[in-house]
XYZ file of C-alpha atoms in Angstrom:
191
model
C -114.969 11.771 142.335
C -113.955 8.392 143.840
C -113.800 6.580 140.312
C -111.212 9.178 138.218
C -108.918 9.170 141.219
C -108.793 5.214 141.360
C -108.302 5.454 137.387
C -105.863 7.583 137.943
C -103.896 5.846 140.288
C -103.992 2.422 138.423
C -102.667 3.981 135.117
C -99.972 6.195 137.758
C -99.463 2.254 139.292
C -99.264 0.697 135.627
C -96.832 3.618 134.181
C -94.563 3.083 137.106
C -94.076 -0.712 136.917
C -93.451 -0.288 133.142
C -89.556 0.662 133.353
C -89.103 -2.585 135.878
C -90.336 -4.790 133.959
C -88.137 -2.942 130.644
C -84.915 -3.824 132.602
C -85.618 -7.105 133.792
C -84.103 -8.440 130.514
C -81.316 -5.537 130.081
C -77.812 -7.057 130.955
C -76.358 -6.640 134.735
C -73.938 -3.895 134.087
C -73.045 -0.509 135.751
C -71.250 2.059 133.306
C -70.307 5.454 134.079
C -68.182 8.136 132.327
C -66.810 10.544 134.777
C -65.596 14.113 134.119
C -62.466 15.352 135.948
C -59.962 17.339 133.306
C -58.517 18.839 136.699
C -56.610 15.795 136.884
C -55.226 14.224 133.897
C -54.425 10.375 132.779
C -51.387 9.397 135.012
C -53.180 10.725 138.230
C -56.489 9.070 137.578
C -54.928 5.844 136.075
C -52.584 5.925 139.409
C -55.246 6.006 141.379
C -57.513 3.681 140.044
C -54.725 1.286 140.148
C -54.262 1.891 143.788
C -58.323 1.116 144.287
C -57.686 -2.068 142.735
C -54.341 -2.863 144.399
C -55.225 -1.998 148.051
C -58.935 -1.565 148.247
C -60.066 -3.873 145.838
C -62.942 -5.820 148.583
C -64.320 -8.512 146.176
C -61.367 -11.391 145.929
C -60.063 -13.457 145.044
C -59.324 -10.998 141.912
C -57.276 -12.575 139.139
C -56.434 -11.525 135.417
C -55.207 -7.886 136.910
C -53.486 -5.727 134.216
C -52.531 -2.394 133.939
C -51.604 -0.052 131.098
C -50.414 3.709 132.069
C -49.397 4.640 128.249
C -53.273 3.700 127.024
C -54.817 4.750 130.979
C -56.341 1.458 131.234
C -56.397 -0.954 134.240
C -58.474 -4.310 134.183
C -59.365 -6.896 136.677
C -61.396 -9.953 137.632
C -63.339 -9.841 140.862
C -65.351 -12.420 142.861
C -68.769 -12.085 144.598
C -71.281 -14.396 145.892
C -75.265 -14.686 144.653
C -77.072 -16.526 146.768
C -80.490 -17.962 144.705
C -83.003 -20.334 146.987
C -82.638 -23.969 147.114
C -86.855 -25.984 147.286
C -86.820 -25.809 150.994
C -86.241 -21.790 151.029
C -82.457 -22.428 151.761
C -80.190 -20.127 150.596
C -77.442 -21.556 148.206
C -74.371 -20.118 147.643
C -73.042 -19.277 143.734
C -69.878 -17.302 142.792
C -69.909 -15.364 140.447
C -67.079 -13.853 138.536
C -67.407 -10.052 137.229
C -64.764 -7.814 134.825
C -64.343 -3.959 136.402
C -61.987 -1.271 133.805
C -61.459 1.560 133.955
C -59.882 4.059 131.082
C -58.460 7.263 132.023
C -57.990 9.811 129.697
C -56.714 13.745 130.466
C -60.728 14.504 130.345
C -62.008 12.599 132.828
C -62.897 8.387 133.256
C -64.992 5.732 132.158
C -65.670 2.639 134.371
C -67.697 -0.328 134.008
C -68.706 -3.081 136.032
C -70.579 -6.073 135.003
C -69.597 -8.945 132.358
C -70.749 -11.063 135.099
C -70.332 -15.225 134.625
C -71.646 -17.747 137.317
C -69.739 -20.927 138.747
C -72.618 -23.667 138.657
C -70.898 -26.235 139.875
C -68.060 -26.165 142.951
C -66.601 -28.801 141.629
C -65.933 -27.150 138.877
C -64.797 -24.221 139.269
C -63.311 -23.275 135.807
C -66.331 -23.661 134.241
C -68.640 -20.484 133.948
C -71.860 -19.597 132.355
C -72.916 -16.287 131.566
C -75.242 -14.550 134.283
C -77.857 -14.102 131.300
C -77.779 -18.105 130.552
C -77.437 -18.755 134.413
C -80.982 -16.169 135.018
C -82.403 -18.825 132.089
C -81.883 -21.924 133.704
C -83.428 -20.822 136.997
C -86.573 -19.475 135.195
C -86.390 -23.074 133.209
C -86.582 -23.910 136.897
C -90.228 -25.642 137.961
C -89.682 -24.233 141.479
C -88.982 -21.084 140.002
C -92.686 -19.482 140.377
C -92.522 -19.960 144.137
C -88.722 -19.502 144.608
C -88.433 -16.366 142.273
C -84.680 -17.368 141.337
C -84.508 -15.727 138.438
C -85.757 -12.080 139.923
C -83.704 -12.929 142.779
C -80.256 -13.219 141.878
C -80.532 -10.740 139.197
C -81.379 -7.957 141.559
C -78.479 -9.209 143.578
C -76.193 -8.786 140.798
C -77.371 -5.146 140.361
C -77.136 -4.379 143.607
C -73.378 -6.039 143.606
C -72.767 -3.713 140.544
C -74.068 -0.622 142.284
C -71.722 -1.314 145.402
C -68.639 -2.057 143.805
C -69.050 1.507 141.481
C -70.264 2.972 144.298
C -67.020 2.104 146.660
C -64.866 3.181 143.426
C -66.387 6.334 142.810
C -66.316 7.208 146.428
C -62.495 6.484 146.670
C -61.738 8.363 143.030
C -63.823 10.909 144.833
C -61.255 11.446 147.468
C -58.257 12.188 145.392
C -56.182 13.870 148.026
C -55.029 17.259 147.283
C -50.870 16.740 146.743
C -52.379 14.172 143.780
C -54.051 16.996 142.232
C -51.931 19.095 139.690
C -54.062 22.048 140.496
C -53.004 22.510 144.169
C -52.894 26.530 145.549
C -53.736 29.460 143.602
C -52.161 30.593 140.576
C -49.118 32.625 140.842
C -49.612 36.756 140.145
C -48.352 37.543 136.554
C -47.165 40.993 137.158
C -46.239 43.758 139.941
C -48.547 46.043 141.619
């Protein structure tokens, strides 16, 4: 009885770690189209624009454009990875990310991620893509004790998953005198 349980568990164990190990090469991005026809473009666009204006957390953000006609609104933010330096140090890398947004009278879609690293603080126009960055640590011969690679790619996700997470929350709060829907709808006849 003990042996198809503990067969059974390993493939269970085995089937589980399969998807992880699927994704560790799929690019750090978070995506998300978002139904909400209740609203329409120029109240969505509006208040994405406002998220990025006044509640935009991960500066400095550059490159910020906006585009009511088309419902599209663009910027550059700034976060910080942190990978491990050979004593177990953290060291501190920023990384640059793109977030848009396109409204549309259906709904949104939203996107974080075209994330590119600063390697070198003196230089701090030059970039490399997170993807080449994730290469050089596991070129790295530290990088089997250190885990670079794994590391600051699960920080970027989870940097991804915060910043759509604090937009979606705040799109999620459109207040009511935004919403072209307010009260019920007015009787049609007499009784």
């Amino acid at each position: 009885m003990k042996s198809p349980l503990l067969l059974l568990s390993l493939v269970l164990a085995l089937l589980a770690g399969t998807p992880a190990l699927a994704q560790s090469d799929a690019p750090v991005e978070y995506s998300e189209r978002v139904p909400a026809g209740s609203y329409g473009r120029s109240t969505l666009h509006a208040r994405t624009q406002e998220w990025v204006e006044r509640r935009f957390a991960y500066g400095p953000k550059t490159d910020f454009s906006t585009n009511p006609a088309a419902g599209t609104v663009r910027v550059l933010g700034t976060v910080k990875l942190k990978p491990v330096d050979n004593k177990g140090q953290e060291v501190e890398r920023t990384a640059r990310f793109e977030f848009t947004c396109q409204a549309t009278d259906e709904g949104y879609t939203y996107s974080v991620g075209a994330f590119r690293v600063i390697t070198d603080p003196q230089k701090l126009d030059t970039t490399v893509p997170l993807d080449d960055y994730l290469a050089q640590l596991r070129a790295e011969k530290n990088n089997d004790r250190t885990k670079n690679d794994r590391r600051v790619r699960a920080q970027a996700n989870s940097l991804a998953s915060e910043i759509a997470m604090s937009f979606r929350s705040y799109m999620n709060q459109i207040p009511a005198s935004e919403d072209g829907s307010v009260g019920l709808p007015a009787a049609t006849g007499s009784n």
